[in-house]
N, C-alpha and C. Protein backbone atom coordinates (compact mmCIF):
# COMPACT_ATOMS: atom_id res chain seq x y z
N UNK A 1 0.84 -1.17 0.00
CA UNK A 1 0.00 0.00 0.00
C UNK A 1 0.89 1.24 0.00
N UNK A 2 0.45 2.28 -0.66
CA UNK A 2 1.23 3.52 -0.74
C UNK A 2 1.04 4.36 0.50
N UNK A 3 2.14 4.88 0.98
CA UNK A 3 2.07 5.79 2.12
C UNK A 3 1.22 6.99 1.72
N UNK A 4 0.28 7.35 2.56
CA UNK A 4 -0.52 8.53 2.30
C UNK A 4 -1.81 8.28 1.55
N UNK A 5 -2.02 7.08 1.01
CA UNK A 5 -3.29 6.77 0.38
C UNK A 5 -4.13 6.05 1.43
N UNK A 6 -5.20 6.67 1.85
CA UNK A 6 -6.02 6.05 2.90
C UNK A 6 -6.49 4.67 2.48
N UNK A 7 -6.49 3.74 3.44
CA UNK A 7 -6.91 2.38 3.12
C UNK A 7 -8.35 2.34 2.66
N UNK A 8 -9.14 3.33 3.06
CA UNK A 8 -10.53 3.38 2.59
C UNK A 8 -10.58 3.50 1.07
N UNK A 9 -9.57 4.16 0.49
CA UNK A 9 -9.54 4.31 -0.97
C UNK A 9 -9.44 2.96 -1.65
N UNK A 10 -8.64 2.07 -1.10
CA UNK A 10 -8.52 0.74 -1.69
C UNK A 10 -9.83 -0.02 -1.55
N UNK A 11 -10.52 0.18 -0.43
CA UNK A 11 -11.81 -0.46 -0.24
C UNK A 11 -12.87 0.07 -1.20
N UNK A 12 -12.85 1.38 -1.44
CA UNK A 12 -13.83 2.00 -2.32
C UNK A 12 -13.59 1.67 -3.78
N UNK A 13 -12.33 1.70 -4.19
CA UNK A 13 -12.02 1.60 -5.61
C UNK A 13 -11.34 0.30 -6.00
N UNK A 14 -10.67 -0.36 -5.07
CA UNK A 14 -9.98 -1.61 -5.37
C UNK A 14 -8.63 -1.40 -6.03
N UNK A 15 -7.80 -2.42 -5.94
CA UNK A 15 -6.46 -2.34 -6.52
C UNK A 15 -6.50 -2.13 -8.03
N UNK A 16 -7.50 -2.69 -8.71
CA UNK A 16 -7.56 -2.55 -10.17
C UNK A 16 -7.65 -1.08 -10.57
N UNK A 17 -8.40 -0.29 -9.81
CA UNK A 17 -8.51 1.14 -10.13
C UNK A 17 -7.15 1.80 -10.05
N UNK A 18 -6.41 1.51 -9.00
CA UNK A 18 -5.12 2.16 -8.81
C UNK A 18 -4.08 1.64 -9.80
N UNK A 19 -4.13 0.35 -10.10
CA UNK A 19 -3.11 -0.21 -10.99
C UNK A 19 -3.42 0.04 -12.46
N UNK A 20 -4.69 -0.05 -12.86
CA UNK A 20 -5.02 0.11 -14.28
C UNK A 20 -5.40 1.56 -14.61
N UNK A 21 -6.35 2.12 -13.90
CA UNK A 21 -6.83 3.45 -14.23
C UNK A 21 -5.79 4.52 -13.92
N UNK A 22 -5.21 4.46 -12.73
CA UNK A 22 -4.22 5.46 -12.37
C UNK A 22 -2.81 5.11 -12.82
N UNK A 23 -2.60 3.89 -13.26
CA UNK A 23 -1.28 3.51 -13.75
C UNK A 23 -0.24 3.37 -12.66
N UNK A 24 -0.68 3.14 -11.43
CA UNK A 24 0.26 2.87 -10.34
C UNK A 24 0.43 1.37 -10.29
N UNK A 25 1.55 0.89 -10.79
CA UNK A 25 1.79 -0.53 -11.00
C UNK A 25 1.64 -1.39 -9.76
N UNK A 26 1.42 -2.66 -10.00
CA UNK A 26 1.23 -3.62 -8.90
C UNK A 26 2.44 -3.63 -7.98
N UNK A 27 3.64 -3.47 -8.53
CA UNK A 27 4.84 -3.50 -7.67
C UNK A 27 4.83 -2.34 -6.68
N UNK A 28 4.29 -1.20 -7.08
CA UNK A 28 4.20 -0.07 -6.17
C UNK A 28 3.13 -0.32 -5.13
N UNK A 29 2.00 -0.88 -5.58
CA UNK A 29 0.88 -1.08 -4.68
C UNK A 29 1.12 -2.19 -3.68
N UNK A 30 1.91 -3.20 -4.04
CA UNK A 30 2.06 -4.35 -3.16
C UNK A 30 3.40 -4.40 -2.45
N UNK A 31 4.23 -3.42 -2.63
CA UNK A 31 5.58 -3.47 -2.09
C UNK A 31 5.74 -2.93 -0.69
N UNK A 32 4.70 -2.94 0.10
CA UNK A 32 4.80 -2.37 1.43
C UNK A 32 4.65 -0.86 1.32
N UNK A 33 5.02 -0.15 2.37
CA UNK A 33 4.95 1.30 2.32
C UNK A 33 6.04 1.85 1.42
N UNK A 34 5.65 2.57 0.41
CA UNK A 34 6.58 3.15 -0.55
C UNK A 34 6.58 4.65 -0.38
N UNK A 35 7.71 5.25 -0.03
CA UNK A 35 7.74 6.71 0.11
C UNK A 35 7.44 7.38 -1.22
N UNK A 36 6.57 8.38 -1.19
CA UNK A 36 6.17 9.05 -2.42
C UNK A 36 7.36 9.66 -3.15
N UNK A 37 8.37 10.11 -2.41
CA UNK A 37 9.52 10.76 -3.06
C UNK A 37 10.37 9.78 -3.86
N UNK A 38 10.17 8.47 -3.64
CA UNK A 38 10.93 7.49 -4.43
C UNK A 38 10.26 7.21 -5.78
N UNK A 39 9.07 7.79 -6.00
CA UNK A 39 8.34 7.58 -7.25
C UNK A 39 8.78 8.59 -8.30
N UNK A 40 8.54 8.27 -9.57
CA UNK A 40 8.82 9.21 -10.65
C UNK A 40 7.83 10.38 -10.56
N UNK A 41 8.09 11.43 -11.31
CA UNK A 41 7.20 12.59 -11.31
C UNK A 41 5.79 12.22 -11.73
N UNK A 42 5.69 11.40 -12.77
CA UNK A 42 4.37 10.98 -13.24
C UNK A 42 3.65 10.12 -12.21
N UNK A 43 4.40 9.23 -11.56
CA UNK A 43 3.79 8.40 -10.52
C UNK A 43 3.35 9.26 -9.33
N UNK A 44 4.16 10.25 -8.98
CA UNK A 44 3.79 11.15 -7.88
C UNK A 44 2.50 11.90 -8.22
N UNK A 45 2.38 12.34 -9.47
CA UNK A 45 1.18 13.06 -9.88
C UNK A 45 -0.05 12.15 -9.81
N UNK A 46 0.10 10.90 -10.24
CA UNK A 46 -1.01 9.95 -10.17
C UNK A 46 -1.33 9.61 -8.72
N UNK A 47 -0.32 9.56 -7.86
CA UNK A 47 -0.54 9.33 -6.43
C UNK A 47 -1.35 10.49 -5.84
N UNK A 48 -1.03 11.71 -6.22
CA UNK A 48 -1.81 12.87 -5.75
C UNK A 48 -3.27 12.74 -6.16
N UNK A 49 -3.50 12.29 -7.38
CA UNK A 49 -4.87 12.07 -7.83
C UNK A 49 -5.55 10.98 -7.02
N UNK A 50 -4.81 9.91 -6.73
CA UNK A 50 -5.38 8.82 -5.92
C UNK A 50 -5.80 9.34 -4.55
N UNK A 51 -4.96 10.16 -3.95
CA UNK A 51 -5.29 10.74 -2.64
C UNK A 51 -6.52 11.62 -2.73
N UNK A 52 -6.61 12.41 -3.79
CA UNK A 52 -7.76 13.30 -3.94
C UNK A 52 -9.04 12.51 -4.19
N UNK A 53 -8.96 11.50 -5.03
CA UNK A 53 -10.13 10.70 -5.37
C UNK A 53 -10.63 9.92 -4.15
N UNK A 54 -9.73 9.55 -3.29
CA UNK A 54 -10.12 8.80 -2.08
C UNK A 54 -11.11 9.59 -1.23
N UNK A 55 -11.09 10.90 -1.36
CA UNK A 55 -12.01 11.76 -0.59
C UNK A 55 -13.37 11.89 -1.26
N UNK A 56 -13.54 11.28 -2.42
CA UNK A 56 -14.77 11.31 -3.20
C UNK A 56 -15.28 12.74 -3.40
N UNK A 57 -14.46 13.60 -4.00
CA UNK A 57 -14.88 14.98 -4.22
C UNK A 57 -15.87 15.09 -5.38
N UNK A 58 -16.57 16.20 -5.44
CA UNK A 58 -17.40 16.47 -6.60
C UNK A 58 -16.58 17.14 -7.69
N UNK A 59 -15.55 17.90 -7.27
CA UNK A 59 -14.73 18.68 -8.19
C UNK A 59 -13.26 18.42 -7.89
N UNK A 60 -12.46 18.26 -8.94
CA UNK A 60 -11.00 18.16 -8.78
C UNK A 60 -10.39 19.40 -9.41
N UNK A 61 -9.61 20.14 -8.64
CA UNK A 61 -8.88 21.31 -9.16
C UNK A 61 -7.46 20.87 -9.43
N UNK A 62 -7.03 21.02 -10.67
CA UNK A 62 -5.69 20.58 -11.07
C UNK A 62 -4.93 21.80 -11.59
N UNK A 63 -3.91 22.19 -10.87
CA UNK A 63 -3.12 23.37 -11.22
C UNK A 63 -1.85 22.92 -11.93
N UNK A 64 -1.76 23.19 -13.23
CA UNK A 64 -0.61 22.81 -14.05
C UNK A 64 -0.25 21.33 -13.83
N UNK A 65 -1.17 20.41 -14.08
CA UNK A 65 -0.94 19.01 -13.74
C UNK A 65 0.20 18.34 -14.50
N UNK A 66 0.63 18.90 -15.62
CA UNK A 66 1.68 18.26 -16.43
C UNK A 66 2.92 19.13 -16.57
N UNK A 67 3.00 20.23 -15.82
CA UNK A 67 4.06 21.22 -16.06
C UNK A 67 5.48 20.69 -15.84
N UNK A 68 5.69 19.82 -14.89
CA UNK A 68 7.04 19.35 -14.60
C UNK A 68 7.27 17.92 -15.08
N UNK A 69 6.43 17.45 -15.97
CA UNK A 69 6.52 16.06 -16.41
C UNK A 69 7.11 15.96 -17.81
N UNK A 70 7.72 14.82 -18.09
CA UNK A 70 8.19 14.54 -19.45
C UNK A 70 6.97 14.30 -20.33
N UNK A 71 7.13 14.38 -21.66
CA UNK A 71 5.98 14.25 -22.56
C UNK A 71 5.18 12.95 -22.38
N UNK A 72 5.84 11.85 -22.14
CA UNK A 72 5.13 10.57 -21.99
C UNK A 72 4.29 10.58 -20.72
N UNK A 73 4.87 11.03 -19.60
CA UNK A 73 4.11 11.11 -18.35
C UNK A 73 2.97 12.11 -18.47
N UNK A 74 3.21 13.21 -19.18
CA UNK A 74 2.16 14.20 -19.40
C UNK A 74 0.99 13.62 -20.18
N UNK A 75 1.30 12.80 -21.17
CA UNK A 75 0.25 12.15 -21.96
C UNK A 75 -0.56 11.18 -21.09
N UNK A 76 0.12 10.48 -20.19
CA UNK A 76 -0.58 9.56 -19.28
C UNK A 76 -1.54 10.34 -18.39
N UNK A 77 -1.08 11.49 -17.87
CA UNK A 77 -1.94 12.31 -17.01
C UNK A 77 -3.11 12.86 -17.81
N UNK A 78 -2.87 13.31 -19.04
CA UNK A 78 -3.97 13.80 -19.87
C UNK A 78 -4.99 12.70 -20.14
N UNK A 79 -4.53 11.49 -20.44
CA UNK A 79 -5.44 10.37 -20.65
C UNK A 79 -6.25 10.10 -19.39
N UNK A 80 -5.60 10.20 -18.25
CA UNK A 80 -6.28 10.00 -16.98
C UNK A 80 -7.33 11.10 -16.75
N UNK A 81 -7.00 12.34 -17.10
CA UNK A 81 -7.97 13.43 -16.96
C UNK A 81 -9.19 13.18 -17.84
N UNK A 82 -8.97 12.69 -19.06
CA UNK A 82 -10.09 12.39 -19.94
C UNK A 82 -10.98 11.30 -19.35
N UNK A 83 -10.36 10.34 -18.68
CA UNK A 83 -11.12 9.27 -18.01
C UNK A 83 -11.87 9.82 -16.80
N UNK A 84 -11.18 10.62 -15.99
CA UNK A 84 -11.78 11.13 -14.75
C UNK A 84 -12.91 12.12 -14.99
N UNK A 85 -12.87 12.84 -16.10
CA UNK A 85 -13.92 13.83 -16.34
C UNK A 85 -15.28 13.20 -16.59
N UNK A 86 -15.31 11.89 -16.79
CA UNK A 86 -16.59 11.18 -16.91
C UNK A 86 -17.28 11.07 -15.54
N UNK A 87 -16.48 11.11 -14.47
CA UNK A 87 -17.01 10.92 -13.11
C UNK A 87 -16.94 12.17 -12.25
N UNK A 88 -16.07 13.10 -12.60
CA UNK A 88 -15.84 14.28 -11.77
C UNK A 88 -15.86 15.53 -12.63
N UNK A 89 -16.16 16.64 -11.99
CA UNK A 89 -15.95 17.92 -12.64
C UNK A 89 -14.49 18.28 -12.44
N UNK A 90 -13.77 18.54 -13.53
CA UNK A 90 -12.36 18.91 -13.45
C UNK A 90 -12.21 20.38 -13.78
N UNK A 91 -11.47 21.09 -12.96
CA UNK A 91 -11.06 22.46 -13.26
C UNK A 91 -9.55 22.40 -13.39
N UNK A 92 -9.07 22.70 -14.59
CA UNK A 92 -7.65 22.58 -14.89
C UNK A 92 -7.10 23.97 -15.21
N UNK A 93 -6.07 24.36 -14.48
CA UNK A 93 -5.36 25.61 -14.75
C UNK A 93 -4.10 25.25 -15.52
N UNK A 94 -3.94 25.86 -16.69
CA UNK A 94 -2.76 25.54 -17.50
C UNK A 94 -2.38 26.72 -18.38
N UNK A 95 -1.09 26.81 -18.65
CA UNK A 95 -0.58 27.76 -19.63
C UNK A 95 -0.40 27.07 -20.98
N UNK A 96 -0.60 25.77 -21.01
CA UNK A 96 -0.40 24.97 -22.20
C UNK A 96 -1.69 24.97 -23.02
N UNK A 97 -1.73 25.85 -24.03
CA UNK A 97 -2.94 26.00 -24.83
C UNK A 97 -3.28 24.73 -25.61
N UNK A 98 -2.26 24.02 -26.08
CA UNK A 98 -2.51 22.77 -26.80
C UNK A 98 -3.17 21.75 -25.87
N UNK A 99 -2.73 21.70 -24.63
CA UNK A 99 -3.34 20.79 -23.66
C UNK A 99 -4.78 21.19 -23.39
N UNK A 100 -5.03 22.47 -23.21
CA UNK A 100 -6.40 22.94 -22.98
C UNK A 100 -7.30 22.54 -24.14
N UNK A 101 -6.79 22.67 -25.33
CA UNK A 101 -7.57 22.32 -26.52
C UNK A 101 -7.88 20.82 -26.55
N UNK A 102 -6.94 20.00 -26.11
CA UNK A 102 -7.13 18.54 -26.14
C UNK A 102 -8.11 18.05 -25.07
N UNK A 103 -8.11 18.66 -23.90
CA UNK A 103 -8.84 18.06 -22.78
C UNK A 103 -10.09 18.81 -22.33
N UNK A 104 -10.24 20.07 -22.73
CA UNK A 104 -11.31 20.89 -22.17
C UNK A 104 -12.61 20.82 -22.97
N UNK A 105 -13.71 20.94 -22.25
CA UNK A 105 -15.02 21.15 -22.87
C UNK A 105 -15.32 22.65 -22.90
N UNK A 106 -14.97 23.31 -21.82
CA UNK A 106 -15.16 24.75 -21.66
C UNK A 106 -13.82 25.38 -21.34
N UNK A 107 -13.58 26.60 -21.85
CA UNK A 107 -12.32 27.30 -21.62
C UNK A 107 -12.62 28.70 -21.13
N UNK A 108 -11.85 29.16 -20.16
CA UNK A 108 -11.90 30.55 -19.70
C UNK A 108 -10.49 31.11 -19.83
N UNK A 109 -10.37 32.26 -20.47
CA UNK A 109 -9.07 32.90 -20.69
C UNK A 109 -8.98 34.09 -19.75
N UNK A 110 -7.93 34.09 -18.93
CA UNK A 110 -7.69 35.18 -17.99
C UNK A 110 -6.45 35.94 -18.43
N UNK A 111 -6.42 37.24 -18.15
CA UNK A 111 -5.30 38.09 -18.52
C UNK A 111 -5.13 39.14 -17.44
N UNK A 112 -3.89 39.53 -17.18
CA UNK A 112 -3.63 40.57 -16.19
C UNK A 112 -3.64 41.93 -16.89
N UNK A 113 -4.52 42.80 -16.41
CA UNK A 113 -4.61 44.17 -16.90
C UNK A 113 -4.61 45.09 -15.69
N UNK A 114 -3.74 46.09 -15.73
CA UNK A 114 -3.65 47.04 -14.61
C UNK A 114 -3.42 46.31 -13.29
N UNK A 115 -2.59 45.28 -13.34
CA UNK A 115 -2.22 44.48 -12.17
C UNK A 115 -3.38 43.73 -11.54
N UNK A 116 -4.43 43.52 -12.32
CA UNK A 116 -5.60 42.78 -11.84
C UNK A 116 -5.90 41.68 -12.86
N UNK A 117 -6.07 40.46 -12.36
CA UNK A 117 -6.44 39.37 -13.24
C UNK A 117 -7.89 39.51 -13.67
N UNK A 118 -8.13 39.40 -14.97
CA UNK A 118 -9.48 39.59 -15.49
C UNK A 118 -9.86 38.45 -16.44
N UNK A 119 -11.13 38.09 -16.40
CA UNK A 119 -11.66 37.12 -17.34
C UNK A 119 -11.83 37.84 -18.67
N UNK A 120 -11.13 37.37 -19.69
CA UNK A 120 -11.17 38.00 -21.00
C UNK A 120 -12.27 37.40 -21.87
N UNK A 121 -12.36 36.07 -21.83
CA UNK A 121 -13.34 35.40 -22.69
C UNK A 121 -13.56 34.00 -22.15
N UNK A 122 -14.76 33.48 -22.33
CA UNK A 122 -15.03 32.09 -21.97
C UNK A 122 -16.03 31.51 -22.95
N UNK A 123 -15.98 30.21 -23.09
CA UNK A 123 -16.89 29.52 -24.00
C UNK A 123 -16.45 28.09 -24.21
N UNK A 124 -17.05 27.45 -25.18
CA UNK A 124 -16.65 26.09 -25.49
C UNK A 124 -15.24 26.12 -26.09
N UNK A 125 -14.61 24.98 -26.09
CA UNK A 125 -13.27 24.88 -26.66
C UNK A 125 -13.28 25.33 -28.12
N UNK A 126 -14.29 24.91 -28.87
CA UNK A 126 -14.38 25.31 -30.27
C UNK A 126 -14.54 26.82 -30.40
N UNK A 127 -15.40 27.42 -29.58
CA UNK A 127 -15.60 28.87 -29.64
C UNK A 127 -14.30 29.62 -29.38
N UNK A 128 -13.59 29.23 -28.34
CA UNK A 128 -12.38 29.96 -27.95
C UNK A 128 -11.26 29.77 -28.96
N UNK A 129 -11.05 28.55 -29.42
CA UNK A 129 -9.91 28.29 -30.30
C UNK A 129 -10.20 28.52 -31.78
N UNK A 130 -11.43 28.37 -32.20
CA UNK A 130 -11.76 28.53 -33.61
C UNK A 130 -12.38 29.90 -33.93
N UNK A 131 -13.15 30.45 -32.98
CA UNK A 131 -13.87 31.70 -33.22
C UNK A 131 -13.72 32.67 -32.05
N UNK A 132 -12.50 33.01 -31.68
CA UNK A 132 -12.30 33.91 -30.54
C UNK A 132 -12.90 35.29 -30.83
N UNK A 133 -13.43 35.92 -29.78
CA UNK A 133 -14.08 37.20 -29.92
C UNK A 133 -13.20 38.37 -29.44
N UNK A 134 -12.39 38.12 -28.43
CA UNK A 134 -11.57 39.19 -27.86
C UNK A 134 -10.24 39.31 -28.62
N UNK A 135 -9.74 40.51 -28.75
CA UNK A 135 -8.49 40.71 -29.50
C UNK A 135 -7.31 39.96 -28.88
N UNK A 136 -7.26 39.85 -27.56
CA UNK A 136 -6.16 39.10 -26.92
C UNK A 136 -6.27 37.61 -27.19
N UNK A 137 -7.47 37.10 -27.20
CA UNK A 137 -7.69 35.68 -27.48
C UNK A 137 -7.43 35.39 -28.95
N UNK A 138 -7.68 36.35 -29.79
CA UNK A 138 -7.53 36.19 -31.24
C UNK A 138 -6.11 36.50 -31.71
N UNK A 139 -5.18 36.63 -30.79
CA UNK A 139 -3.81 37.06 -31.12
C UNK A 139 -2.96 35.99 -31.78
N UNK A 140 -3.55 34.88 -32.15
CA UNK A 140 -2.76 33.82 -32.79
C UNK A 140 -2.47 34.25 -34.19
């Protein structure tokens, strides 16, 4: 069992959820207490998700979930987000516009003006990326 993942999570979701859905391999799950710092960046990110899911939230807030990951680990996390959004509301903060385009249903664009963060535009992914209305959003 992983240190920091409540045992209730294993009861609620089972080992298959952690090993298949979250990609935390059987060796990690069955190897006794495994310190999180001994895991790769991608495994640590999936462990954070496991901890969050164990609380059975209605909403998951993910702040730059792939920013410090290699491309392969980032793709695994994106695939996981696509899976999780079927069961949870995900709010993802990212500077990666390509990632937002791949995973989002709705997009909100914020910009700092006069030292104040402001909502510039929001809408469906298609609206924002294909038919932007604001000059800053249309700056591509």
